[in-house]
Short mmCIF file of C-alpha atoms in Angstrom, two decimals:
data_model
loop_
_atom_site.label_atom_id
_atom_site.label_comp_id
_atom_site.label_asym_id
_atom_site.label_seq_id
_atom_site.Cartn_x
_atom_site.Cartn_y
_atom_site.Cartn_z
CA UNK A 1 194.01 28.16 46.25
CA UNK A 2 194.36 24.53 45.42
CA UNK A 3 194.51 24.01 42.13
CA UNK A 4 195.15 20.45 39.70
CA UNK A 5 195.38 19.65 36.21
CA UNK A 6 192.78 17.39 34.94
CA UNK A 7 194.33 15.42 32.16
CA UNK A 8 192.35 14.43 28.81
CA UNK A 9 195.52 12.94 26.63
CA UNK A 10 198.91 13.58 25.31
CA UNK A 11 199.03 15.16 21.91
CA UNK A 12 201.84 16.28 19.26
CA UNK A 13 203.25 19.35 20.16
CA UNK A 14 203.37 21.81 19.21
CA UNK A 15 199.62 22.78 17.86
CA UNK A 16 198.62 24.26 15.31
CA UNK A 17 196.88 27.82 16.38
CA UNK A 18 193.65 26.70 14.77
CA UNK A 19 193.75 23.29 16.80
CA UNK A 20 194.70 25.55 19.92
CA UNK A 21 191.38 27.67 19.20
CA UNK A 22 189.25 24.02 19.33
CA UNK A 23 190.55 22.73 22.64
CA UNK A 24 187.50 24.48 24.28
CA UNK A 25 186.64 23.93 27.67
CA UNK A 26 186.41 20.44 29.71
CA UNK A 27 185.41 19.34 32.94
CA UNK A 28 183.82 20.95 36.07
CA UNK A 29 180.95 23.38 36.64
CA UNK A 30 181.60 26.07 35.36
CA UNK A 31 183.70 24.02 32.84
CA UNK A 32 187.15 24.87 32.72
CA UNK A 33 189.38 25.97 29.58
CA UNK A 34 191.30 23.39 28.11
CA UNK A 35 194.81 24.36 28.00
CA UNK A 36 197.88 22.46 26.69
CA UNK A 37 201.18 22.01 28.66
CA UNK A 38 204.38 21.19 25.95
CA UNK A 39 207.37 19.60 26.34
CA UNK A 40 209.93 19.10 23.15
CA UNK A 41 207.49 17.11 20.62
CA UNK A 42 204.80 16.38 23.02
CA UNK A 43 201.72 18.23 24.57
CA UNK A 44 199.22 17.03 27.66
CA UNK A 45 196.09 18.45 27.23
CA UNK A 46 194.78 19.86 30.42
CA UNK A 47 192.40 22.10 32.64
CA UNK A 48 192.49 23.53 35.97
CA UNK A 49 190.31 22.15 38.77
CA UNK A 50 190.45 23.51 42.15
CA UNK A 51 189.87 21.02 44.78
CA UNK A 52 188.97 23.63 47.09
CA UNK A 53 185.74 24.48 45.04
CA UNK A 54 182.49 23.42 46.21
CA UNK A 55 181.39 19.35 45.73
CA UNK A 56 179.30 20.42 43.09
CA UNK A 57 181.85 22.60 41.12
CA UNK A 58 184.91 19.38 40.88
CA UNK A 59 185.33 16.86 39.03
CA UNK A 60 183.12 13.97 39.70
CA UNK A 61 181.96 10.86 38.45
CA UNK A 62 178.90 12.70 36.53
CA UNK A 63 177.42 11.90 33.04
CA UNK A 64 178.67 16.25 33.03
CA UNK A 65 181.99 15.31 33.35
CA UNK A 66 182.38 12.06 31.31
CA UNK A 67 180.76 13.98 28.48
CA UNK A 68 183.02 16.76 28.64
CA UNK A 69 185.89 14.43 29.06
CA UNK A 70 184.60 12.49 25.61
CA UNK A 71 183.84 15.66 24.25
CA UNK A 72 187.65 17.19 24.57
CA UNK A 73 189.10 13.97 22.90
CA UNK A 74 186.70 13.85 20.34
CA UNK A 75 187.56 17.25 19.11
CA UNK A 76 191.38 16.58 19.59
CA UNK A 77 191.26 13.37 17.48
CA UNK A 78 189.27 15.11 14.53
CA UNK A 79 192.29 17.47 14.09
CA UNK A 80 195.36 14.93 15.52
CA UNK A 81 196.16 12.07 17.21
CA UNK A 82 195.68 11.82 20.54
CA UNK A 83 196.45 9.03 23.30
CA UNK A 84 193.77 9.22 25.89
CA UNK A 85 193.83 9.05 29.39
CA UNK A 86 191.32 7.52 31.55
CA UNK A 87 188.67 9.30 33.47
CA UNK A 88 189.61 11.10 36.37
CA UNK A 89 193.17 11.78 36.52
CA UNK A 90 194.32 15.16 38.05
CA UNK A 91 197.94 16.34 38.39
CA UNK A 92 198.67 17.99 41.45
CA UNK A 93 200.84 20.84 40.05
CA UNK A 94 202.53 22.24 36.70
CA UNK A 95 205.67 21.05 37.70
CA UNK A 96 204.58 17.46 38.47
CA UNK A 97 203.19 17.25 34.89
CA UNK A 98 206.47 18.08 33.25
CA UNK A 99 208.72 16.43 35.28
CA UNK A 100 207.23 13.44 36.36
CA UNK A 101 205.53 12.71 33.29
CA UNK A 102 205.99 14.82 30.25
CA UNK A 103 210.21 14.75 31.01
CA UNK A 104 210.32 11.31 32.48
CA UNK A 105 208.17 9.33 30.21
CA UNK A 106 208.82 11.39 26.95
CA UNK A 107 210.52 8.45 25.07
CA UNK A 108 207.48 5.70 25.44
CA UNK A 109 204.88 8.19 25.18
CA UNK A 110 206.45 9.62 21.69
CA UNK A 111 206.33 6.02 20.80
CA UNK A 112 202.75 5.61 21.58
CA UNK A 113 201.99 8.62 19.60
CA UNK A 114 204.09 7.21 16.47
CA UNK A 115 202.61 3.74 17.17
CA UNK A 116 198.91 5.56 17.03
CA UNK A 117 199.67 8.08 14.67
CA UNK A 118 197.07 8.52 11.79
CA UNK A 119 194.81 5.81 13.45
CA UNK A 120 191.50 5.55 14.84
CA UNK A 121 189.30 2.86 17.27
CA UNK A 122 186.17 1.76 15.74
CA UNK A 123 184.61 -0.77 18.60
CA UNK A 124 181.80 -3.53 17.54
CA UNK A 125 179.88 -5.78 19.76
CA UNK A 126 177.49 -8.67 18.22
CA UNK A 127 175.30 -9.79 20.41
CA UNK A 128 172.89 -12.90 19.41
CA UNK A 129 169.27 -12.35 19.57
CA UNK A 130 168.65 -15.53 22.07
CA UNK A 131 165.13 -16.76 20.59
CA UNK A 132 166.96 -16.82 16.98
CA UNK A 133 169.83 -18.65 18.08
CA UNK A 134 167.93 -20.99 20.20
CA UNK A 135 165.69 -21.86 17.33
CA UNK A 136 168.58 -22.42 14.72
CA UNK A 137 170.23 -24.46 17.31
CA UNK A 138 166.84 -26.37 18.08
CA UNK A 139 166.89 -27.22 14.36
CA UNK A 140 170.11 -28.46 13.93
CA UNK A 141 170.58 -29.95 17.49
CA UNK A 142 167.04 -31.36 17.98
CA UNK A 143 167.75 -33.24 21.32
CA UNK A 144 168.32 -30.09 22.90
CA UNK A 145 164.50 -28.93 23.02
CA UNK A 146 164.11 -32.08 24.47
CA UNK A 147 160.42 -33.26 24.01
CA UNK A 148 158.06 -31.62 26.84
CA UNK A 149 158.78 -33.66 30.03
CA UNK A 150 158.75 -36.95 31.58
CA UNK A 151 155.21 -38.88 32.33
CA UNK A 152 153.23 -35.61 33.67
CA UNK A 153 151.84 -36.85 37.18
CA UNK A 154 151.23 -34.58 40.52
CA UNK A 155 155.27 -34.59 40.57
CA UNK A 156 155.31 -32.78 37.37
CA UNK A 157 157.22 -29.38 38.79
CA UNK A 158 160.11 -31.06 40.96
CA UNK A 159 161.20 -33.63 38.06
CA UNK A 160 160.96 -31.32 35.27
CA UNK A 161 163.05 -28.23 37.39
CA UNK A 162 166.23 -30.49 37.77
CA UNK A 163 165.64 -31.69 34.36
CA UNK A 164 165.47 -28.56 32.87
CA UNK A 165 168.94 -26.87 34.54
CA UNK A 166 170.68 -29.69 33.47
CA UNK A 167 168.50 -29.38 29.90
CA UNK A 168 169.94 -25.43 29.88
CA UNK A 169 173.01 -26.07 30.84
CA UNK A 170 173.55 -28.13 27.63
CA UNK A 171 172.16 -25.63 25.73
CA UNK A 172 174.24 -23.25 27.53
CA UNK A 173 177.16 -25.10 26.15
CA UNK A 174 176.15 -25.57 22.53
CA UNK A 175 175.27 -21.68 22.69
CA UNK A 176 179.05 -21.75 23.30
CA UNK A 177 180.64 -23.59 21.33
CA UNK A 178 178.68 -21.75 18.35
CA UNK A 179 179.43 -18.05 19.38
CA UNK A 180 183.28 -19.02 20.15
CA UNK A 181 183.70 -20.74 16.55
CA UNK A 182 181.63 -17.43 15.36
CA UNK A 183 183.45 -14.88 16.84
CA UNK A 184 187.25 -16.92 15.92
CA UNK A 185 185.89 -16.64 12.01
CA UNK A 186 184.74 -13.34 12.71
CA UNK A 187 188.43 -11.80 13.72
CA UNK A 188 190.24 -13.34 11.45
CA UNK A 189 188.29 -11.99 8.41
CA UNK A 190 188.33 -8.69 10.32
CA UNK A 191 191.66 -8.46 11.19
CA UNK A 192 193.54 -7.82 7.82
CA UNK A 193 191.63 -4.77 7.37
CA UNK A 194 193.23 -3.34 11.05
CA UNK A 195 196.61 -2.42 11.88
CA UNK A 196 195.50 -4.06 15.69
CA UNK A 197 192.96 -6.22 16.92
CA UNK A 198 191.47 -6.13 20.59
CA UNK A 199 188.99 -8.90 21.74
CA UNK A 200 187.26 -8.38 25.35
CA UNK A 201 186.08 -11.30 27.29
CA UNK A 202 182.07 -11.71 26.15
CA UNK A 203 180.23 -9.93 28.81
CA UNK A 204 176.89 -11.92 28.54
CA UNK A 205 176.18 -15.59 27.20
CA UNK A 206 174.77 -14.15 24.12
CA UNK A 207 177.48 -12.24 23.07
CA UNK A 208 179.28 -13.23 19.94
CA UNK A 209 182.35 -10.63 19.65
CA UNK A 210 183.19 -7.98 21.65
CA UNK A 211 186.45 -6.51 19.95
CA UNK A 212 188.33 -2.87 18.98
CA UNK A 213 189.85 -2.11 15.93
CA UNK A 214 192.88 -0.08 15.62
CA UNK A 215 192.42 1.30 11.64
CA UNK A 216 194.05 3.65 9.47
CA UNK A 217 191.75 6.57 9.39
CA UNK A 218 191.68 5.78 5.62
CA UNK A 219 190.80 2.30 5.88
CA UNK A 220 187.46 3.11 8.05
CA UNK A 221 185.27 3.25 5.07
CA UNK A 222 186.54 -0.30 3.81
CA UNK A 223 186.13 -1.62 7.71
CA UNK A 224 182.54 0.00 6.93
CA UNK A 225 182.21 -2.62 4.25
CA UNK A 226 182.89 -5.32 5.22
CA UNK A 227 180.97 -4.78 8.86
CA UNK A 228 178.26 -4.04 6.64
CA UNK A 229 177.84 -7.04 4.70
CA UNK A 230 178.93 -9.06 7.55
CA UNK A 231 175.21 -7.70 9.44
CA UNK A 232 173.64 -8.51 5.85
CA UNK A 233 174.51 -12.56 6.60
CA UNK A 234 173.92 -12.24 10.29
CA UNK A 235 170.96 -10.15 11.04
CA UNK A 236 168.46 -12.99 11.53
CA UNK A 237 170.77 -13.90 14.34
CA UNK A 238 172.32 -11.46 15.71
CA UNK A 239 172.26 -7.55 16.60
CA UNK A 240 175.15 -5.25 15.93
CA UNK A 241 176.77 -2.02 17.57
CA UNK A 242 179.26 -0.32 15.76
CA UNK A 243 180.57 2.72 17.04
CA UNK A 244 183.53 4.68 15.83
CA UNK A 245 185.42 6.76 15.33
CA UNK A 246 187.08 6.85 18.58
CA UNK A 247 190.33 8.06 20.12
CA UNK A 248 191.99 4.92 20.67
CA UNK A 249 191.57 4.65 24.51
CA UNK A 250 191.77 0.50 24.00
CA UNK A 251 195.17 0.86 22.61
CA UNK A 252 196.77 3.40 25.14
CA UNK A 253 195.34 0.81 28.07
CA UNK A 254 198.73 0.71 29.93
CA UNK A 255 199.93 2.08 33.39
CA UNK A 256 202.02 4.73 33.24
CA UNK A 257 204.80 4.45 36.01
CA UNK A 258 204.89 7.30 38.28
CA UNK A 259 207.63 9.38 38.63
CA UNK A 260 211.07 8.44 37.09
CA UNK B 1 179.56 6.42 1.14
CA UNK B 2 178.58 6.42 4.35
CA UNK B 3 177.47 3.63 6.53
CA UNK B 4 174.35 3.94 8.60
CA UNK B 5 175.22 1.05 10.69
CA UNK B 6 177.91 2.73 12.13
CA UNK B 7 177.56 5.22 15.39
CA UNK B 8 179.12 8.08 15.33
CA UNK B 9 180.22 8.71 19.40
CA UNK B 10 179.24 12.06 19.66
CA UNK B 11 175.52 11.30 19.06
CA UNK B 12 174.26 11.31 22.58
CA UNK B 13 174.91 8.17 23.55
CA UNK B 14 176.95 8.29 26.10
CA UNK B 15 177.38 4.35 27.03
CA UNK B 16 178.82 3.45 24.54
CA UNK B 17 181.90 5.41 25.49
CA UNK B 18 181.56 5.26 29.52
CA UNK B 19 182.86 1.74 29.49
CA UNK B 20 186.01 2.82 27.56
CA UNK B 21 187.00 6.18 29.44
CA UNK B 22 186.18 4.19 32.58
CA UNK B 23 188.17 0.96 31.84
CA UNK B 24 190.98 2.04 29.36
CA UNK B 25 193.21 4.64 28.38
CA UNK B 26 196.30 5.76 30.00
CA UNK B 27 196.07 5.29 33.41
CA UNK B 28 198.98 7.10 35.79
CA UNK B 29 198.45 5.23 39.33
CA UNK B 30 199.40 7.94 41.66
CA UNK B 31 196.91 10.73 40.22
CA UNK B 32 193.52 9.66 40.09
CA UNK B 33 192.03 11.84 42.48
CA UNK B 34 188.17 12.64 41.20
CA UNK B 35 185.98 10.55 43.22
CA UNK B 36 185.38 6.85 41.45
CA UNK B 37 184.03 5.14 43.95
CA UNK B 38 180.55 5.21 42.26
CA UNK B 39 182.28 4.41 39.64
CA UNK B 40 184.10 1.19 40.55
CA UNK B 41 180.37 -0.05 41.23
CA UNK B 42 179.23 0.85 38.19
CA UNK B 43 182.07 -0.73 36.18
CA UNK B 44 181.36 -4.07 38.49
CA UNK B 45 177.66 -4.07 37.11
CA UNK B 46 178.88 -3.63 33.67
CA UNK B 47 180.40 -6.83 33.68
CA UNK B 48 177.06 -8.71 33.30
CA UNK B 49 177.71 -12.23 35.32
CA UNK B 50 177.86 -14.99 32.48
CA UNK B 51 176.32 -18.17 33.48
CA UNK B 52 173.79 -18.91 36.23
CA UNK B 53 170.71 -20.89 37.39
CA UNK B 54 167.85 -18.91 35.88
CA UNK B 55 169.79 -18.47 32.45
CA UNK B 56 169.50 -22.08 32.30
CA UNK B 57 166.02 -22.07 33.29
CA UNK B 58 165.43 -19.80 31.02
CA UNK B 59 167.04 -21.26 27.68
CA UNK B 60 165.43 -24.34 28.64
CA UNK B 61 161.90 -23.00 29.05
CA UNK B 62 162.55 -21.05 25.50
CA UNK B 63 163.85 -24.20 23.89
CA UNK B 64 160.44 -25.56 25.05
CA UNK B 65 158.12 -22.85 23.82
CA UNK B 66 159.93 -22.49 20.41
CA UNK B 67 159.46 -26.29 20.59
CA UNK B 68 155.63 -25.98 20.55
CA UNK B 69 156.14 -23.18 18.00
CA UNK B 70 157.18 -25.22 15.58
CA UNK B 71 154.91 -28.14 16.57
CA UNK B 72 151.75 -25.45 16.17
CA UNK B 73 152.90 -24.70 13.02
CA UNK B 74 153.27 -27.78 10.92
CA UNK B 75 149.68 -29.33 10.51
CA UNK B 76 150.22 -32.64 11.64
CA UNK B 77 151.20 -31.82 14.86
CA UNK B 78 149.13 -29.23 15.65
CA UNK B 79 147.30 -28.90 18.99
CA UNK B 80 144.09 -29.43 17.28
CA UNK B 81 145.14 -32.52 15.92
CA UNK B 82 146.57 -33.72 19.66
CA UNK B 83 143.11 -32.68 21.11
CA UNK B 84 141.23 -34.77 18.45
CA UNK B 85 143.43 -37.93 17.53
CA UNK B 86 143.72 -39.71 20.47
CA UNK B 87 146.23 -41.83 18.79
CA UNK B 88 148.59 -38.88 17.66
CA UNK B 89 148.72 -37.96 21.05
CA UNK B 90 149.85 -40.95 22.59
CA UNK B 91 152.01 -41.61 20.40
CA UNK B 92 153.77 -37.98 20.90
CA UNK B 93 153.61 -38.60 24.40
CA UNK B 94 155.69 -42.21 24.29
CA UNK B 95 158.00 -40.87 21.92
CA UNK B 96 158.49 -37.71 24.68
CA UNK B 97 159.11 -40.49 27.09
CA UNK B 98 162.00 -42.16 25.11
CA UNK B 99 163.56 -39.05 24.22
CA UNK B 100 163.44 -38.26 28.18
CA UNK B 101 165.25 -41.51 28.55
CA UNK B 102 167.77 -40.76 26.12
CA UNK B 103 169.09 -37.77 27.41
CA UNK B 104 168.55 -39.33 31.38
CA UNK B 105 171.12 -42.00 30.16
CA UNK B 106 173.49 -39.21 28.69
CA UNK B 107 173.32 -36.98 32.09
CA UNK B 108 175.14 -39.99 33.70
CA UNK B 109 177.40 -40.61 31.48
CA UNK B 110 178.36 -37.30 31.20
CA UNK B 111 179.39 -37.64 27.76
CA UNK B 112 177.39 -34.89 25.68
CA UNK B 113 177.00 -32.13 28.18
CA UNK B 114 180.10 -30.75 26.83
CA UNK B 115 182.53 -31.92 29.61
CA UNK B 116 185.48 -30.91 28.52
CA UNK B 117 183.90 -27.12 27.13
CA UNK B 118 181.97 -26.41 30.39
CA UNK B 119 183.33 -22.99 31.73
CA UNK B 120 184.37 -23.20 35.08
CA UNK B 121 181.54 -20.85 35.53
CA UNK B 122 179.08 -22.86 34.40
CA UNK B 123 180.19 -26.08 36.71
CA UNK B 124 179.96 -23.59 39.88
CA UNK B 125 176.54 -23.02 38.64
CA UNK B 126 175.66 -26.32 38.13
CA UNK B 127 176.21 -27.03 41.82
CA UNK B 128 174.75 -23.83 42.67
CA UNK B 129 171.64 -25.22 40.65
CA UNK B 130 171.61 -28.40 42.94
CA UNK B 131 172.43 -26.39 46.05
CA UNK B 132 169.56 -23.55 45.42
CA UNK B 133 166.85 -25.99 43.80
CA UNK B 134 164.67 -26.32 46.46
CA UNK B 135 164.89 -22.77 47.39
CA UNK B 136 163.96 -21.82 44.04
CA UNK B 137 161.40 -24.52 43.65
CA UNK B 138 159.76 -23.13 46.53
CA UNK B 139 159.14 -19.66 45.28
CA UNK B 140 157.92 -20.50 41.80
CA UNK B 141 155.68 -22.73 43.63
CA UNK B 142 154.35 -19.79 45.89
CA UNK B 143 154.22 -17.23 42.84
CA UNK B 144 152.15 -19.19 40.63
CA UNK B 145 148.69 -19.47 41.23
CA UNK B 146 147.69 -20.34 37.65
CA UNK B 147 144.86 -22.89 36.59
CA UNK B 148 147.59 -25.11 35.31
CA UNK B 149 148.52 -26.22 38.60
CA UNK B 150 145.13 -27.73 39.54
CA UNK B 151 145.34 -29.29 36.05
CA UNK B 152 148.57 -30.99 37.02
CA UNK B 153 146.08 -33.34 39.40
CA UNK B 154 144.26 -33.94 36.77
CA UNK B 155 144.89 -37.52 34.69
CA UNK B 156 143.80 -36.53 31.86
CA UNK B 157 147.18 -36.01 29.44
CA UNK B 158 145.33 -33.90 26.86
CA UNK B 159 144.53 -31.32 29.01
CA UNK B 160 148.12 -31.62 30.88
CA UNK B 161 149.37 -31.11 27.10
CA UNK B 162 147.29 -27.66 26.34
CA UNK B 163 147.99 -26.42 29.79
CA UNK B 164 151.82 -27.12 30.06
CA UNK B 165 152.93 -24.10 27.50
CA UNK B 166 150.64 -21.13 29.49
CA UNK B 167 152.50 -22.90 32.80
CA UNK B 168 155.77 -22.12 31.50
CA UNK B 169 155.21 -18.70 30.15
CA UNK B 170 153.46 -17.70 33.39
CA UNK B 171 156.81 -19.15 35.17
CA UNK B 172 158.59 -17.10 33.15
CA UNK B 173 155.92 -14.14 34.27
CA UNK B 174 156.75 -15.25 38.07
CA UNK B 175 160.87 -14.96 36.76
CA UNK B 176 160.13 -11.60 35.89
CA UNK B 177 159.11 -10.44 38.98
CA UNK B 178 162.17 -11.52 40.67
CA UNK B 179 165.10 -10.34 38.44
CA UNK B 180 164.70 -6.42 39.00
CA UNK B 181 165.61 -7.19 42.55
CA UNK B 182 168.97 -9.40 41.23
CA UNK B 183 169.81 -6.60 39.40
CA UNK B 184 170.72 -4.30 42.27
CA UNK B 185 172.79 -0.92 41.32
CA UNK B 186 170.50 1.24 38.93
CA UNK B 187 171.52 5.47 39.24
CA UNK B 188 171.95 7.57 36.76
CA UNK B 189 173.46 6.03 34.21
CA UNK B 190 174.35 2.94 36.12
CA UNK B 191 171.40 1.09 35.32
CA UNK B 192 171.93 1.31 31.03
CA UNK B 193 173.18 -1.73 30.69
CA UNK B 194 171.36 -4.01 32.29
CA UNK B 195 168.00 -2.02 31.34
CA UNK B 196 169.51 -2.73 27.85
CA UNK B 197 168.84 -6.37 28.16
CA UNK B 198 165.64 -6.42 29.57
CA UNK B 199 163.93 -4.86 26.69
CA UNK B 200 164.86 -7.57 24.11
CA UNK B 201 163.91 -10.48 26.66
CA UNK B 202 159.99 -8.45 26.99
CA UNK B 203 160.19 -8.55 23.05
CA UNK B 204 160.89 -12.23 23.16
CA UNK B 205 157.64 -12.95 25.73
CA UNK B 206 155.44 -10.95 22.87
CA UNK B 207 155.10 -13.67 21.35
#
């Protein structure tokens, strides 16, 4: 019998029976009861996995699993704080939790639960929609549309195909210059309302602002607000996805050294 | 009050949370044992690649077609008037020709293709754009088989004018066909994000 701990996060301990009662169960097939492990004034949330069940039964890379695994921190964060772990990490033993990281790390994970405590991650990503921005750039930059082609003859599609990549790639550029001053104005009227501030690199041209907010749960409504009236000036332009709240897995992204 | 603009996590969507129990969050090197390697692709295809030949192709051709949008709509510019004022049309046409020359003259100089705010990215695929042009020329040239090609023999600028904008989109058509296959990696939920792209670019041809 071969059996790990799956790890969801690292909670307060200890917890209160009712919060005990919500764990519910995790990853796996059949899913697994989600237990917690204590040590002094903090708690790893676990389950068991056997690694000698069948392929199907473990933990795998499965929408299954990655819901359950969303599912357990969701439920721990409506009741407490939690500080997430990331997909897929399984303790050998009981003893290897405790020692070698519940004992070992204990003082810089209780300060990542103080530094988190009462907090939550709301995430937004505005995204331009690319005929809008073309066409407000096109009116305020008209050069870049350029005007059709050069003298139309039989060589019409090889002079016009280097033309236009070097045409695109200065629109490419203005696109960029625009989002980057966008998305600097955008954080800084953001970021007073947040106790932290996480920008990710765009992933696509068109992106304006891909950031996480670290707020007080009590400041999510006034984050609402002003997200809110930020779409109101921006919508012609630009979709936005606001998600939240989340346990803040953006602000627990650190390596945990193994061992002692 | 609440917000409807904000997503709650729990509401089914699971994207919008893969990329952050995936990416972030506590990670303790020596135990992470459940099989990723699916994963790792997945997270690779997340990270959409940012510049590259056929985006600039592409925000060209769109600066062209809003560029007839907007001539279509105001009335003295309109097709209609091209096809019947000989005049207006030529005159359009020289003033394309100067323009042309304008930016020709800033391409060697250099000076207003952003020089000094050109990603690095965006240089490699400007020399990727030289390097692959032919290639690329070649299979646009095989895909379309559109009337406006024999209308390119044609003299007559009128007709090369009407033609040109139904050429581009059916480039664009040609595109199309080619960029599932760039994609690549599409299981499960691999394929979300860049299936969440496509849609708003098919919006953008409705036009």
């Amino acid at each position: 019998m071969n059996n790990s701990w799956y790890l969801y996060g690292i909670v307060r301990s200890p917890l209160a029976k009712t919060r005990k009662a919500a764990l519910g169960i995790g990853v796996g097939d059949p899913p697994a009861k989600v237990k917690s492990v204590s040590h002094q004034q903090i708690a790893a949330v676990v389950s068991e996995v056997s690694s000698d069940a069948p392929p199907g039964a473990q933990v795998r890379g499965l929408r299954r699993d990655m819901t359950a695994h969303t599912s357990v921190l969701e439920r721990l964060m409506a009741h407490t704080t939690v500080l997430p772990v990331r997909f897929g990490v399984c303790i050998p033993s009981r003893h290897e939790l405790v020692e070698n990281i519940l004992r070992s790390q204990y003082d810089w994970l209780d300060q990542q639960l103080e530094r988190l405590a009462g907090a939550v991650e709301l995430t937004l990503r505005i995204t331009y929609k690319e005929d809008e921005v073309l066409r407000e750039l096109q009116q305020q930059q008209p050069v870049l549309s350029g005007a059709g082609r050069l003298s139309g003859t039989r060589r019409y599609q090889r002079v016009t195909y280097s033309d236009q990549i070097e045409r695109g790639q200065r629109i490419a550029a203005a696109v960029q210059v625009k989002r980057e001053q966008e998305s600097q104005a955008l954080v800084a009227h953001l970021r007073p309302l947040a106790r932290e501030v996480a920008v990710s690199r765009p992933p696509s041209d068109m992106t304006v602002l891909k950031a996480s907010f670290l707020v007080d749960r009590q400041s999510v409504e006034q984050m609402d607000q002003a997200i809110e009236s930020l779409y109101k000036k921006m919508k012609r332009l630009a979709d936005f996805e606001y998600v939240g709240p989340l346990p803040p897995y953006s602000f627990a992204s650190m390596r945990l050294p193994y061992g002692g | 009050m609440a917000t409807q603009l904000r997503k709650a996590p729990g509401s089914g969507d699971l994207y919008s949370v893969m990329e952050l129990i995936l990416d972030r969050g506590l990670v303790i090197d020596a135990y992470v044992r459940v099989s990723l390697v699916g994963i790792e692709l997945l997270t690779i295809d997340l990270r959409v690649v940012v510049a590259s030949v056929d985006t600039f192709i592409r925000y060209a051709e769109a600066m062209e077609r809003l560029g007839w949008h907007e001539r279509e709509r105001s009335p003295s510019a309109g097709l209609p008037d091209m096809l019947g004022d000989g005049m207006t049309s030529h005159a359009v046409n020289r003033g394309s020709q100067r323009l042309a020359g304008a930016i020709s003259g800033d391409r060697s100089s250099n000076g207003r293709s952003g020089g000094g705010r050109s990603t690095s990215a965006m240089e490699v695929a400007g020399k990727a754009a030289k390097e692959g042009l032919s290639r690329l020329k070649d299979s646009f040239t095989e895909d379309s088989s559109d009337p406006g090609d024999d209308v390119q023999d044609d003299d007559d600028e009128r007709q090369e004018m009407r033609a040109a904008p139904r050429a581009a989109r059916d480039r664009n058509g040609a595109e199309n066909h080619r960029r599932p296959k760039r994609r690549g990696v599409g299981n499960d939920g691999a394929g979300v994000k860049p299936q969440q792209e496509m849609p708003r670019r098919k919006e953008v041809r409705a036009h």
